[in-house]
Each structure stands twice: as structure tokens, then as C-alpha cells.
């Protein structure tokens, strides 16, 4: 199997699916000739041409609104929003239109698009190139939300997202675009939406993470092991619909749960995960569930590494919860 | 709203009548419909201007007239049903029948329509059985949208007619995407998108026009300038002299048409469709008309416009003007009008009787179509609903 980074794996998935399915089109700011500001769509313009890899005017609302129209026509648009911080001009189209089309039309008009967008901090991008808005999309009925942590999952989940009948937000953790490398299966290999993966087994504590923070979680788990704490680490891969069974099964074994995410704490996705664990595994809990997250502030530039829930913040949380 | 505020808004009424020959922007008056540069076919005496006549057959003219009558009767009866508490809401087309039916009739059957929310007449013209529309008004089990939206938020895919939502302007950019996709697929068709003067202030109007201009998408943008966005008049939407001229900034030709003249609207729409079909891109049509009712059954226009505003507009009532034409050219009689009204009334009464007896959508339907398949959390919540207590008044509009 070839070695790839995340950027190459996503590019491979797009190329594979565009060759297989002529309905798939890519559109967005700078996605054409230059191949995207992160070069994720590099080379697609040369292979598929201006009608399938489209440089658009600079308007997120226009990109998503026209992509919905294309989907209603019968194409399968995969628009790119250059940074998820800039997705909000399209929020009305995503939340009021895309997410609701199938429902509000009594099933007559399913609108299926996959929105690819880089997410998260760690590139010294300041407030407007670092945020993690996933919970703002999970909270509205009708959207699936995916966030891979490695190249093989990125390819497999993107292929699955494009073929899924529902609209998908595909968050790409930009901090690990090139840092995460690994073997990626060639050809048509999908990873199912809605399935988490246990990436490290342990009996003392369940640690839930996704995207770039998975590596911080693993780092902290390895450090905790030297203190005799065996941490089970779950990579969610799909945020919504959540694979609650995998989490609950693990918590029933460990009795303790810690959730890590970059987004602000209050009303973040961790709050939902903790509430579900309380509802479904309360009598198995031996310690209060803990969230280790970004703070309820705008995302800071200079103090980025103090804001992010990196391993130095996760480790004490693991120890505290394990020894409660 | 105080009279003083209204007067300040509506400069033409404050300063007497607006100039007849120029449409200078502030306000919309009946004179604007016959001002320079506004396409008009139907003359005051009911004859047609041969230089602009689109050449509809007698059968087409009579069918469209009947559709206008049916639309007005539906508006009248649906408002009554709402006042009686039998339906929850209605948003009508009173005074805008020619703008709506003329534009839809100006499209070809293969063309698509993206509605705003005032175009039930266009949907019925495309062939939706009246019963389905009335089912939508009652939100019952046979409602095309399964009781999930307010009345008048319909859908009719079979008739190439889109799905209505409430946010303003969102359909404009979607129509552009649809038309652009057809162009990319080298399918020759055009897309008609409806919106009001208020929607031209939305970001999606800008997005839709800009993308359509850049990619030469085959879209016909139909702005029903009816003078009002709920209580806010046109001069509070724009400082442009016209809505059609907004096209200039996007490289899109704009035309202005007497929107209370069915023939003029057909002509303008046909020309815009032909342009789109030739690959020459989009057109914006500003149909000058007037919202003779409130915004919806939830609105009382007496709060912001004097009753006598309507007097002048009644002389330009699109149905009266069509009737003059039919009387003059086709020997139409008052008895025929009476017969039509009787027929349509009977048809509607029968549909209402059926709709009122039809059950509400089943409880489980609340959870369907959120996703293609039910995920675990919706299965759990469906169980919670089914096993839980029932709300008082379960059954929606019944």
C-alpha cells in the first residue's frame, strides 16, 4: 500500500470518485488551477477540466447555494470552504436549506452535497483560521458530520461521504494535513460513516477524541501508562450520527470517561457525549465525566498552545479521573 | 406605525402623484406601469398593441384567464377559511395573478420553476391537482410535504416546480446552481426563479445574480415588484432607480414589464427564456405589480398603508384588464364569469371537505426524511414519542 499524507489521501479519493462517477464536481475558491490553498485538489483541474473543478467567485453563500442547486439537478457537488471559519456566510444555506430539503419537501427533493473544509488550530492562524464549529452543525437536524484523523480514514470516509444519500460536512484537521502519514489502500475502499474506532485498548479510563487531537490524546495515554493507568482511546471518525455503542461499551468496562476537543467547552460536542454517557451508563460510572477542551474565548493567536487541549492538559485530566 | 412615518417613507403620496413618465425610484405608483421603458401589450380599452403582442392563441388566453379567476377565488376562500380557524395561514397573490401566471406560461414545459412562496397559481398551472394543494393548506396526511411546513410551503417535483421555504432569497442562488448544472450537462433548458422586491436586498440575490452572470447560467430572474415587503416599501429596499437596473452590475440585461398585463409578462418571459436557450445567459425581469392584500393572513396592511392606496390600483387590476380584453376580442360574458365562479367554488368546496376529513400525518412521520435512513438517536426519540403522552389538540389543522 502506498504511503500518503492526509492531503494526498483526500486528493486520491476525489480523483478516484470523479473518475468513477461523472456526476461528481468540485467547486470553491482557488480549487481549480492552483489546486486549493492547501493543494488538496491539485491536479484535478488538469484531469477533469473547468466544468468539474470550478474556481468560483469569492462567496461561500454562493458556493453552497449553487452547489445545492446542482444537487437538485442531479449532480453530486463536493464544494470546498477554504477554512471552516469562513463557512458562516453559507450557514443559512446549510442549515435552513441543505439540511432541511429532504424533510421539508416530503422526500421529493433530497439535496446531497459533501462540504469539505479544513478545521481546527495548530497552524498559527489566529481566530479566523483555527476554529472548530462542529457542534453548530450537529445541533441542526439533517446533517452528517465527519472528521478523520489519518490518511486511510480520510480517503475511506470521503468516498463513503460522497456516496451517502445525506448531506455531509467533512471536516479536515488542517494541523495534521501533512503531519499525519500512513498507508492508504489503493482503489475503492470505503470506511463506514457512523463507526468509531478503538485505537488503544485500556481498562482504567475511556478517552474520546477525534481529528488532530487524537494524537495528543494518544500521547497523554502513553504517558499515563507509565503511571500505571491503562487508557482506552476512541477515535470517533464520524461525529454525527455518533457511534454511541462503542463509547458506552468502553465506559461500561472502564467506568471513567474523558472527552477532548478543540472547540469551546460550553455546548461543545463533549457536552452531548457526556450527557449520553450519563443517560446510558450512569450506574457504571466511578468518576465524574470530564471535558478537556478549548476555552470559552475566541481562538487566540499568540497563546494558541495554551488554548488547545494538548497532551500537557490531557494527562492531568486522565490522572485526576483515574484516581478519583 | 404612525401616519407621519408612513408619509416620510412613501414620498410620492406625500408630494401628490409621482411623475408619470419616469420611474425615479422612491415608491411604486400605478403610473409606473405605463411609464417609458416598461413593456406593455394590453391597452386600457382591452385591445393589444400589435408591435408587442406575443401572439397567444384564443384557447391559451381563455385558459390563462380562467386560471387567474381560479387564483383569485382561491385567495378569497382561503382567507375566509383562515379567519374561520379552519386553516392556519395563507399567503396569497391578490393583484399579482398576471405577473405569476404570465411568467409561468412564458416558460416551456421542460423548464424548471423555483418558487418564492406566493406562486401557488404557477404550481396549479403546472398541473398539481387542487386536492393536493388544499391538503397542504390543512397539513394532513396527504399533504405533499406531510404536514411538516406551514400552509403554502408546497413542492411539486413532477411539475418541475421546486420546494418552498420561508427564508428570503435562498431559492435565487439555488436556481442559478440548477441552471448552471444543466448548462454544464449541455441540457438545453431554462430556470425561472421568483422573488419579491424585498429579496433583492438579500445576500442570496447578489450571489445568485453574480454567479449566473459569471457562468452565463440560463436563469430567468423574475422580481415581482409589488411595492411592499410586509410593511416596508420599495424605497426602503434600494436607492436604485429600478430593480431591473441591478442587472447592470452583474452583466445581466434587465427589462421592466407591466406586471398587471398578462400578455406583457408572457412576452418578456418568453424572450428571456429564448435568450437563455440560445446560451446567452440570464435576464432579470422586473414585473411592476401591486400586492393588493396584506403580506399574508398574519398581516394587517391598515397599520402601514392608507385604505385609499388601493383605489388607484383597482383601475389596473389584472383580472379586470383581462376581462375587458376577453369581452372585446372573444365575446366573453358576465354569465360565463358567474359560471366559472360556480364551478371553481364547487371544486374547492369538495377539496376542502376531503382535506378536512383526512387524518393528520402519522406520528412516526415526524422522524422520517430527516435522513434517508433513521439513525439510532431518531429511533430512540421516535419510541419516546410513541410511548409518551399525546398533546392536546393532536391533529394539527383539524
XYZ file of C-alpha atoms in Angstrom:
722
model
C 0.000 0.000 0.000
C 1.295 3.469 -0.818
C 2.308 5.889 1.941
C 0.360 9.133 1.882
C -0.343 12.156 3.989
C -3.879 13.479 4.549
C -3.713 15.902 1.642
C -2.651 13.159 -0.766
C -5.253 10.726 0.546
C -8.122 13.200 0.133
C -6.863 14.105 -3.311
C -6.723 10.393 -4.167
C -10.313 9.897 -3.004
C -11.573 12.852 -5.041
C -9.724 11.689 -8.145
C -10.951 8.123 -7.726
C -14.574 9.135 -7.310
C -14.502 11.710 -10.104
C -13.214 9.024 -12.475
C -15.873 6.589 -11.295
C -18.869 8.944 -11.125
C -19.244 11.686 -13.745
C -21.816 13.468 -11.541
C -19.156 14.474 -9.030
C -17.986 18.087 -9.349
C -15.623 20.111 -7.169
C -16.129 23.835 -6.685
C -14.799 26.554 -4.431
C -12.298 29.355 -4.012
C -8.914 28.570 -5.606
C -9.710 24.869 -6.032
C -9.066 24.908 -9.801
C -5.788 25.854 -11.400
C -3.849 26.296 -8.172
C -5.366 23.204 -6.552
C -6.590 24.848 -3.367
C -4.685 26.872 -0.786
C -3.728 23.575 0.912
C -3.285 21.873 -2.508
C -5.898 19.235 -1.710
C -7.415 19.468 -5.204
C -4.084 19.723 -7.018
C -4.070 18.179 -10.478
C -7.832 17.651 -10.640
C -8.348 20.697 -12.847
C -5.876 19.327 -15.402
C -7.524 15.922 -15.462
C -11.223 16.846 -15.298
C -11.360 20.377 -16.682
C -13.110 23.598 -15.827
C -16.608 22.081 -15.852
C -15.863 19.689 -12.991
C -13.200 21.511 -10.992
C -14.502 25.031 -10.748
C -12.885 28.192 -9.437
C -15.834 30.209 -8.143
C -16.342 33.836 -7.181
C -15.337 34.573 -3.602
C -18.615 33.891 -1.823
C -19.275 30.972 0.494
C -23.022 31.566 0.329
C -22.792 31.463 -3.454
C -20.694 28.293 -3.426
C -23.044 26.350 -1.165
C -26.232 27.834 -2.641
C -25.261 26.936 -6.209
C -23.989 23.529 -5.051
C -27.449 22.817 -3.594
C -28.986 23.790 -6.938
C -26.571 21.449 -8.733
C -27.535 18.643 -6.360
C -31.232 19.251 -7.050
C -30.403 18.925 -10.736
C -28.717 15.581 -10.146
C -25.018 16.310 -9.806
C -23.009 15.349 -6.717
C -21.178 18.544 -5.754
C -18.222 18.456 -3.381
C -17.709 22.146 -2.576
C -14.708 23.296 -0.584
C -14.944 26.069 2.005
C -11.380 27.334 2.265
C -11.427 27.493 6.094
C -14.334 26.404 8.260
C -14.057 29.805 9.940
C -15.449 31.240 6.700
C -18.403 28.884 6.440
C -20.835 31.237 8.152
C -21.934 33.289 5.138
C -23.252 29.899 3.935
C -24.770 28.939 7.292
C -28.318 29.799 6.218
C -27.988 27.737 3.043
C -26.531 24.802 5.012
C -28.876 24.886 7.996
C -32.147 26.241 6.585
C -31.883 24.712 3.134
C -29.423 21.831 2.675
C -30.207 20.139 5.992
C -33.959 20.531 5.556
C -34.563 19.855 1.857
C -35.500 16.182 2.063
C -37.703 16.706 5.117
C -39.479 19.877 4.086
C -40.298 18.532 0.624
C -41.824 15.327 1.956
C -38.902 13.391 0.469
C -39.318 14.844 -3.045
C -36.070 16.773 -3.077
C -33.146 15.139 -1.306
C -30.219 17.552 -1.636
C -26.942 15.764 -1.334
C -23.619 17.570 -1.230
C -20.374 16.993 0.666
C -18.831 20.145 2.085
C -15.099 19.723 2.573
C -13.482 22.232 4.892
C -10.247 22.478 6.890
C -10.879 22.716 10.620
C -9.059 23.405 13.881
C -5.978 25.146 15.218
C -2.309 24.475 15.343
C -1.135 26.395 12.281
C -0.813 29.778 13.972
C -3.835 31.017 12.094
C -5.417 33.152 14.781
C -9.131 33.325 15.376
C -10.234 33.233 11.743
C -8.182 30.238 10.594
C -8.405 27.940 13.623
C -11.941 27.354 14.876
C -13.837 24.088 15.286
C -17.536 24.787 14.626
C -18.726 21.141 14.504
C -21.344 21.394 17.229
C -23.035 24.256 15.394
C -23.794 21.821 12.587
C -24.508 18.719 14.666
C -27.186 20.622 16.563
C -29.325 21.215 13.466
C -31.271 18.215 12.251
C -30.343 16.791 8.874
C -26.550 16.874 8.566
C -23.926 14.196 8.950
C -20.568 15.355 10.299
C -17.281 13.546 9.709
C -13.728 14.285 10.893
C -10.944 11.815 10.005
C -7.652 11.602 11.870
C -5.456 9.713 9.413
C -4.928 9.319 5.652
C -6.609 5.920 5.254
C -9.725 7.095 7.110
C -9.693 10.371 5.194
C -9.871 8.547 1.891
C -12.331 5.894 3.016
C -14.636 8.316 4.795
C -14.616 10.784 1.912
C -15.597 8.051 -0.549
C -18.353 6.950 1.841
C -19.495 10.555 2.312
C -19.770 11.191 -1.416
C -21.853 8.015 -1.842
C -24.013 8.587 1.240
C -27.573 9.734 0.459
C -27.432 12.571 3.026
C -25.548 15.879 3.115
C -22.183 15.573 4.860
C -19.851 18.113 6.428
C -16.365 16.723 6.012
C -14.003 18.457 8.434
C -10.313 18.085 7.582
C -7.983 18.725 10.548
C -5.508 21.067 8.916
C -2.885 20.740 11.697
C -2.210 17.169 10.530
C -2.804 17.682 6.765
C 0.835 16.800 6.096
C 1.997 15.586 9.506
C -0.272 12.518 9.603
C 1.145 9.885 7.258
C 0.262 6.295 6.724
C -0.575 3.500 4.358
C -3.648 4.119 2.246
C -5.411 1.279 0.425
C -5.462 1.671 -3.338
C -8.724 1.774 -5.234
C -12.273 1.521 -3.957
C -12.047 1.177 -0.182
C -14.609 2.943 1.981
C -14.789 3.480 5.739
C -18.366 3.341 7.051
C -19.967 6.533 8.355
C -21.108 6.257 11.956
C -18.410 3.850 13.159
C -15.809 4.887 15.728
C -12.528 3.016 16.191
C -10.807 1.935 19.375
C -7.210 2.898 18.638
C -5.732 1.951 22.011
C -7.080 -0.576 24.478
C -7.170 0.060 28.193
C -9.170 -0.924 31.244
C -8.956 2.115 33.522
C -10.383 5.005 31.548
C -12.076 5.859 28.231
C -10.634 8.820 26.329
C -12.735 10.119 23.421
C -11.130 12.315 20.748
C -11.124 12.963 17.010
C -9.169 14.768 14.326
C -5.857 16.352 15.261
C -6.456 15.982 18.998
C -6.387 12.198 18.672
C -2.578 12.358 18.600
C -2.481 14.494 21.745
C -4.839 12.017 23.410
C -2.595 9.090 22.445
C 0.484 10.941 23.676
C -1.182 11.600 27.028
C -2.417 7.989 27.218
C 1.116 6.699 26.671
C 2.433 8.973 29.403
C -0.345 7.845 31.744
C 0.659 4.230 31.119
C 3.993 4.923 32.798
C 1.971 5.846 35.897
C 0.083 2.572 35.673
C -3.091 3.965 34.086
C -4.277 1.994 31.061
C -6.332 4.331 28.882
C -8.689 3.212 26.120
C -8.636 5.773 23.308
C -11.556 6.077 20.897
C -11.260 7.943 17.597
C -14.825 8.974 16.739
C -14.129 9.420 12.972
C -17.824 10.270 12.449
C -19.173 12.855 14.888
C -22.797 12.595 13.763
C -24.532 10.223 13.853
C -22.402 9.373 16.884
C -21.237 5.797 17.456
C -22.612 5.772 20.980
C -22.417 1.981 21.278
C -18.628 1.932 21.058
C -18.359 4.653 23.704
C -20.869 3.072 26.086
C -19.335 -0.368 25.716
C -15.939 1.057 26.639
C -17.269 3.107 29.564
C -19.068 0.070 30.958
C -15.645 -1.589 31.032
C -13.613 1.354 32.393
C -16.169 3.299 34.463
C -14.491 6.578 33.588
C -14.679 8.901 30.589
C -12.763 11.943 29.410
C -13.648 13.818 26.213
C -11.171 16.029 24.366
C -11.981 18.641 21.751
C -10.585 21.900 20.427
C -13.879 23.778 20.335
C -15.008 25.874 23.311
C -16.297 23.914 26.279
C -19.833 25.189 26.787
C -22.338 23.489 24.484
C -19.435 21.808 22.707
C -19.859 18.272 21.378
C -18.257 16.962 24.577
C -21.316 18.107 26.494
C -23.533 15.864 24.361
C -21.190 12.895 24.687
C -21.063 13.274 28.478
C -24.859 13.614 28.673
C -25.319 10.437 26.633
C -22.832 8.542 28.801
C -24.756 9.702 31.878
C -28.039 8.544 30.334
C -26.773 5.196 29.130
C -24.033 4.135 31.579
C -24.671 6.102 34.763
C -24.526 3.142 37.093
C -21.180 2.094 35.624
C -19.503 5.428 36.333
C -16.917 5.630 39.067
C -15.841 9.217 38.482
C -17.412 12.383 37.100
C -17.043 12.575 33.331
C -14.507 15.209 32.339
C -14.190 17.541 29.341
C -10.786 18.869 28.294
C -11.419 21.441 25.613
C -10.686 24.848 24.201
C -11.788 27.691 26.424
C -14.943 29.777 26.013
C -12.985 32.587 24.397
C -12.277 33.472 20.803
C -9.375 31.412 19.460
C -6.161 33.276 20.437
C -3.121 33.737 18.203
C -0.054 34.047 20.432
C -1.388 31.799 23.212
C -2.649 29.126 20.805
C -0.828 26.263 22.554
C -2.245 27.306 25.911
C -5.751 27.336 24.463
C -5.624 23.962 22.730
C -6.236 20.776 24.773
C -2.751 19.406 24.086
C -1.288 16.411 25.900
C 0.072 18.525 28.760
C -3.547 19.375 29.664
C -4.940 15.931 28.899
C -2.519 13.984 31.106
C -3.544 15.617 34.412
C -7.189 15.087 33.430
C -6.560 11.390 32.886
C -4.736 11.054 36.223
C -7.381 13.027 38.121
C -10.248 10.975 36.652
C -8.479 7.637 37.033
C -7.630 8.295 40.704
C -10.966 9.890 41.650
C -46.705 52.661 12.581
C -47.672 56.318 12.587
C -49.006 58.154 9.584
C -46.055 60.505 9.773
C -43.601 57.647 9.392
C -45.570 56.266 6.527
C -45.668 59.621 4.761
C -41.962 60.016 5.098
C -41.400 56.583 3.613
C -43.805 56.959 0.784
C -42.658 60.152 -0.830
C -44.930 60.040 -3.880
C -48.094 60.020 -1.789
C -46.761 62.818 0.367
C -45.943 65.051 -2.566
C -49.009 64.229 -4.626
C -48.747 61.959 -7.646
C -45.463 60.642 -8.953
C -44.257 61.755 -12.363
C -45.997 59.614 -14.945
C -43.203 59.192 -17.454
C -40.203 58.456 -15.258
C -39.719 55.866 -12.572
C -37.312 57.656 -10.319
C -37.071 55.096 -7.576
C -38.878 56.076 -4.422
C -42.251 54.443 -4.226
C -44.328 52.485 -6.662
C -47.430 54.042 -8.169
C -49.880 52.899 -10.844
C -48.333 55.424 -13.229
C -45.087 53.481 -13.191
C -46.726 50.585 -15.010
C -47.231 52.703 -18.112
C -44.017 54.701 -17.892
C -41.291 54.781 -20.525
C -39.279 51.629 -20.917
C -41.929 49.391 -19.347
C -43.179 46.704 -21.706
C -46.949 46.825 -22.074
C -49.175 44.975 -24.548
C -52.678 45.220 -23.136
C -54.174 48.659 -23.691
C -56.758 50.335 -21.463
C -59.512 49.579 -23.965
C -58.731 45.852 -23.914
C -57.007 45.766 -27.293
C -53.450 44.505 -27.766
C -50.539 46.541 -29.078
C -49.633 44.666 -32.282
C -45.987 45.723 -32.010
C -45.513 43.824 -28.746
C -48.278 41.172 -28.844
C -46.762 37.745 -28.046
C -49.470 36.068 -30.157
C -51.198 33.777 -27.681
C -53.989 31.650 -29.179
C -57.588 32.217 -28.077
C -57.502 28.909 -26.186
C -54.356 29.953 -24.334
C -55.795 33.354 -23.452
C -59.007 31.873 -22.109
C -57.205 29.149 -20.164
C -54.966 31.745 -18.521
C -57.923 33.984 -17.737
C -59.681 31.043 -16.076
C -56.533 30.330 -14.058
C -56.481 33.963 -12.923
C -60.106 33.753 -11.829
C -59.449 30.485 -10.028
C -56.440 32.021 -8.266
C -58.470 34.969 -7.036
C -61.294 32.775 -5.861
C -58.847 30.518 -4.014
C -57.272 33.536 -2.314
C -60.661 34.792 -1.226
C -61.886 31.448 0.105
C -58.570 30.523 1.777
C -58.535 33.807 3.677
C -62.064 33.005 4.831
C -61.012 29.521 5.937
C -58.156 31.067 7.882
C -60.475 33.598 9.534
C -62.792 30.738 10.459
C -59.868 28.991 12.116
C -60.033 26.012 9.770
C -56.562 26.534 8.295
C -53.600 28.164 9.999
C -52.266 30.531 7.396
C -52.446 31.705 3.816
C -50.156 33.838 1.737
C -51.839 34.936 -1.443
C -51.413 36.501 -4.820
C -54.180 39.132 -4.860
C -53.357 41.580 -7.649
C -50.321 39.615 -8.825
C -52.132 36.957 -10.847
C -50.886 38.232 -14.210
C -47.268 38.502 -13.061
C -47.318 34.940 -11.746
C -49.343 33.166 -14.422
C -47.886 35.159 -17.306
C -44.331 34.253 -16.354
C -45.066 30.579 -15.802
C -46.978 30.423 -19.067
C -43.997 32.079 -20.770
C -41.769 29.111 -19.869
C -41.703 25.839 -21.761
C -42.916 22.609 -20.112
C -39.350 21.328 -19.828
C -38.177 24.425 -17.957
C -37.967 24.440 -14.160
C -39.532 26.839 -11.688
C -38.010 27.842 -8.334
C -40.810 29.479 -6.345
C -40.788 32.066 -3.602
C -43.998 31.432 -1.579
C -46.656 33.421 -3.395
C -46.894 31.291 -6.531
C -49.426 28.542 -5.889
C -51.076 29.630 -9.143
C -47.912 28.675 -11.034
C -47.869 25.256 -9.393
C -51.506 24.603 -10.237
C -50.843 25.770 -13.812
C -48.093 23.151 -13.967
C -50.694 20.523 -13.109
C -50.770 19.838 -9.377
C -54.281 18.562 -8.569
C -56.140 21.144 -6.472
C -56.794 18.490 -3.837
C -53.058 18.215 -3.103
C -52.757 21.973 -2.670
C -55.711 22.061 -0.304
C -54.227 19.083 1.565
C -51.141 21.285 2.007
C -53.325 24.056 3.427
C -54.576 21.595 6.038
C -51.214 19.893 6.675
C -52.901 16.498 6.571
C -51.584 13.031 5.743
C -51.934 13.669 2.002
C -50.112 16.989 2.097
C -47.150 16.746 -0.325
C -44.893 17.986 2.489
C -46.587 15.693 5.062
C -47.639 18.469 7.410
C -44.057 19.458 8.081
C -44.334 23.057 6.946
C -46.838 25.882 7.210
C -49.557 26.111 4.572
C -48.335 27.448 1.207
C -44.936 25.783 1.628
C -45.511 23.238 -1.092
C -43.471 21.161 -3.528
C -44.250 19.640 -6.913
C -41.292 17.891 -8.447
C -43.332 16.115 -11.107
C -44.282 19.550 -12.428
C -40.642 20.695 -12.333
C -41.591 23.059 -9.543
C -39.308 23.492 -6.533
C -39.735 23.292 -2.768
C -40.834 26.386 -0.859
C -39.009 27.592 2.241
C -39.542 30.732 4.287
C -36.068 32.347 4.339
C -35.978 35.158 1.805
C -33.919 34.819 -1.364
C -32.405 31.382 -0.712
C -34.023 29.946 -3.841
C -32.374 32.524 -6.078
C -28.846 31.154 -5.782
C -30.145 27.567 -5.885
C -31.914 28.288 -9.161
C -28.613 29.569 -10.520
C -26.855 26.367 -9.463
C -29.550 24.231 -11.050
C -29.427 26.140 -14.332
C -25.641 26.154 -14.316
C -25.598 22.365 -13.807
C -27.941 21.928 -16.782
C -25.626 24.079 -18.868
C -22.600 22.023 -17.784
C -24.514 18.893 -18.780
C -25.370 20.523 -22.122
C -29.070 20.091 -21.461
C -30.948 22.951 -23.076
C -33.363 24.273 -20.501
C -34.091 27.435 -18.558
C -34.945 28.036 -14.909
C -37.466 30.644 -13.763
C -36.939 31.918 -10.240
C -39.498 34.047 -8.397
C -38.766 36.575 -5.677
C -40.129 39.872 -4.432
C -38.636 43.346 -4.313
C -37.588 42.735 -0.686
C -35.471 39.742 -1.691
C -33.234 41.948 -3.829
C -31.715 43.129 -0.537
C -30.660 39.586 0.412
C -27.158 38.219 0.024
C -28.534 35.309 -1.972
C -29.903 37.692 -4.611
C -26.388 39.035 -5.003
C -24.894 35.533 -5.014
C -27.425 34.187 -7.482
C -27.098 37.113 -9.878
C -23.305 37.216 -9.630
C -22.747 33.503 -10.219
C -25.339 33.478 -13.019
C -23.622 36.401 -14.694
C -20.132 34.914 -14.424
C -21.142 31.438 -15.621
C -23.876 32.565 -18.047
C -26.390 30.294 -16.352
C -29.747 30.017 -18.174
C -31.828 31.684 -15.452
C -34.818 33.975 -15.739
C -34.850 36.116 -12.586
C -38.403 37.291 -12.031
C -38.682 40.080 -9.491
C -42.297 40.701 -8.558
C -42.024 44.327 -7.535
C -45.299 44.527 -5.639
C -44.392 47.647 -3.716
C -44.073 46.087 -0.289
C -42.004 43.705 1.816
C -44.548 43.168 4.590
C -44.752 46.806 5.805
C -41.606 48.200 4.197
C -41.985 49.942 0.836
C -39.643 49.616 -2.129
C -37.782 52.845 -1.398
C -36.516 51.278 1.820
C -35.088 48.323 -0.121
C -32.966 50.166 -2.625
C -31.681 53.503 -3.823
C -31.537 52.166 -7.370
C -33.969 53.801 -9.764
C -35.303 50.372 -10.763
C -34.832 46.758 -9.767
C -34.132 45.764 -13.361
C -31.085 48.019 -13.477
C -29.471 45.960 -10.743
C -28.611 43.575 -13.557
C -26.107 46.065 -14.945
C -23.679 45.432 -12.104
C -23.748 41.684 -12.830
C -23.546 41.932 -16.621
C -27.157 40.754 -16.847
C -29.695 42.526 -19.051
C -32.749 43.789 -17.223
C -36.225 44.502 -18.534
C -39.201 46.109 -16.899
C -42.677 44.974 -17.661
C -46.214 45.928 -16.723
C -46.782 43.081 -14.303
C -50.538 43.523 -14.359
C -50.566 42.848 -18.100
C -50.533 39.099 -18.678
C -49.511 39.481 -22.321
C -46.543 41.690 -21.473
C -45.316 39.254 -18.832
C -45.616 36.326 -21.265
C -43.687 38.281 -23.867
C -40.847 39.256 -21.520
C -40.538 35.762 -20.071
C -40.542 34.090 -23.478
C -37.805 36.403 -24.703
C -35.703 35.804 -21.600
C -36.194 32.046 -21.955
C -35.211 32.148 -25.616
C -32.118 34.122 -24.700
C -31.197 31.557 -22.068
C -31.841 28.725 -24.520
C -29.511 30.332 -27.062
C -26.749 30.180 -24.460
C -26.708 33.913 -23.920
C -27.237 33.652 -20.180
C -29.565 35.135 -17.614
C -32.067 38.005 -17.691
C -33.701 39.882 -14.852
C -37.330 40.840 -15.350
C -38.878 43.401 -13.028
C -42.624 42.872 -13.103
C -44.303 46.013 -11.766
C -47.411 44.955 -9.910
C -49.084 45.580 -6.589
C -49.763 43.475 -3.530
C -53.437 44.330 -3.077
C -53.755 42.283 0.124
C -51.683 42.156 3.259
C -48.417 40.228 3.185
C -50.284 37.186 4.497
C -53.245 36.374 6.735
C -50.995 37.330 9.651
C -50.628 40.905 8.416
C -52.958 43.907 8.569
C -51.887 46.477 5.969
C -54.111 49.141 7.547
C -51.295 49.594 10.057
C -48.939 50.986 7.438
C -50.806 51.999 4.309
C -53.974 54.012 3.914
C -57.015 52.166 2.591
C -57.364 54.575 -0.316
C -53.974 53.484 -1.683
C -55.800 50.616 -3.313
C -58.307 52.790 -5.206
C -55.885 53.752 -7.943
C -54.552 50.202 -8.225
C -58.027 48.776 -8.683
C -58.193 50.544 -12.050
C -55.176 48.419 -13.037
C -56.498 45.170 -11.596
C -55.014 42.491 -13.869
C -58.222 40.480 -13.936
C -60.404 43.455 -14.887
C -57.981 44.284 -17.687
C -58.082 40.707 -18.992
C -61.856 40.693 -18.788
C -62.026 43.828 -20.928
C -59.850 42.069 -23.475
C -61.925 38.892 -23.464
C -65.173 40.836 -23.760
C -63.811 42.796 -26.667
C -61.996 40.032 -28.560
C -63.753 36.816 -27.565
C -67.280 37.904 -26.725
C -66.828 36.915 -23.084
C -69.935 37.492 -20.974
C -70.743 38.116 -17.345
C -72.729 34.895 -17.334
C -69.566 32.990 -18.233
C -67.785 34.596 -15.295
C -70.604 33.589 -12.979
C -70.483 30.043 -14.279
C -66.726 29.875 -13.727
C -67.090 31.058 -10.176
C -69.781 28.480 -9.503
C -67.601 25.707 -10.942
C -64.489 26.699 -9.061
C -66.400 27.174 -5.847
C -67.861 23.689 -6.096
C -64.439 22.230 -6.910
C -62.867 23.949 -3.904
C -65.665 23.010 -1.526
C -65.270 19.364 -2.489
C -61.495 19.527 -1.933
C -61.903 21.237 1.449
C -64.431 18.632 2.545
C -61.993 15.833 1.690
C -58.997 17.607 3.227
C -60.828 18.290 6.481
C -61.742 14.637 6.808
C -58.236 13.403 6.040
C -56.256 12.362 9.084
C -53.172 14.148 10.331
C -49.837 12.629 9.282
C -48.897 9.622 11.429
C -46.707 10.351 14.457
C -43.796 8.328 13.053
C -43.673 10.601 10.012
C -42.121 13.310 12.184
C -38.876 11.342 12.124
C -38.829 10.261 8.505
C -36.856 12.125 5.828
C -34.555 13.857 8.317
C -32.031 11.413 6.873
C -32.506 8.778 4.195
C -32.472 6.164 6.971
C -33.275 6.562 10.658
C -30.122 6.781 12.796
C -30.190 5.355 16.324
C -30.917 8.633 18.062
C -34.033 9.245 15.959
C -35.191 5.664 16.515
C -34.863 6.279 20.257
C -36.706 9.585 20.080
C -39.454 8.077 17.943
C -40.009 5.435 20.638
C -40.086 8.173 23.247
C -42.801 9.995 21.315
C -44.866 6.905 20.535
C -44.829 5.650 24.116
C -45.306 9.076 25.662
C -48.487 11.076 26.319
C -50.313 12.759 23.429
C -50.540 16.541 23.148
C -53.878 18.281 23.431
C -55.332 19.109 20.044
C -53.264 16.477 18.275
C -54.234 16.614 14.637
C -52.923 19.992 13.522
C -55.410 21.939 11.477
C -58.352 19.735 12.323
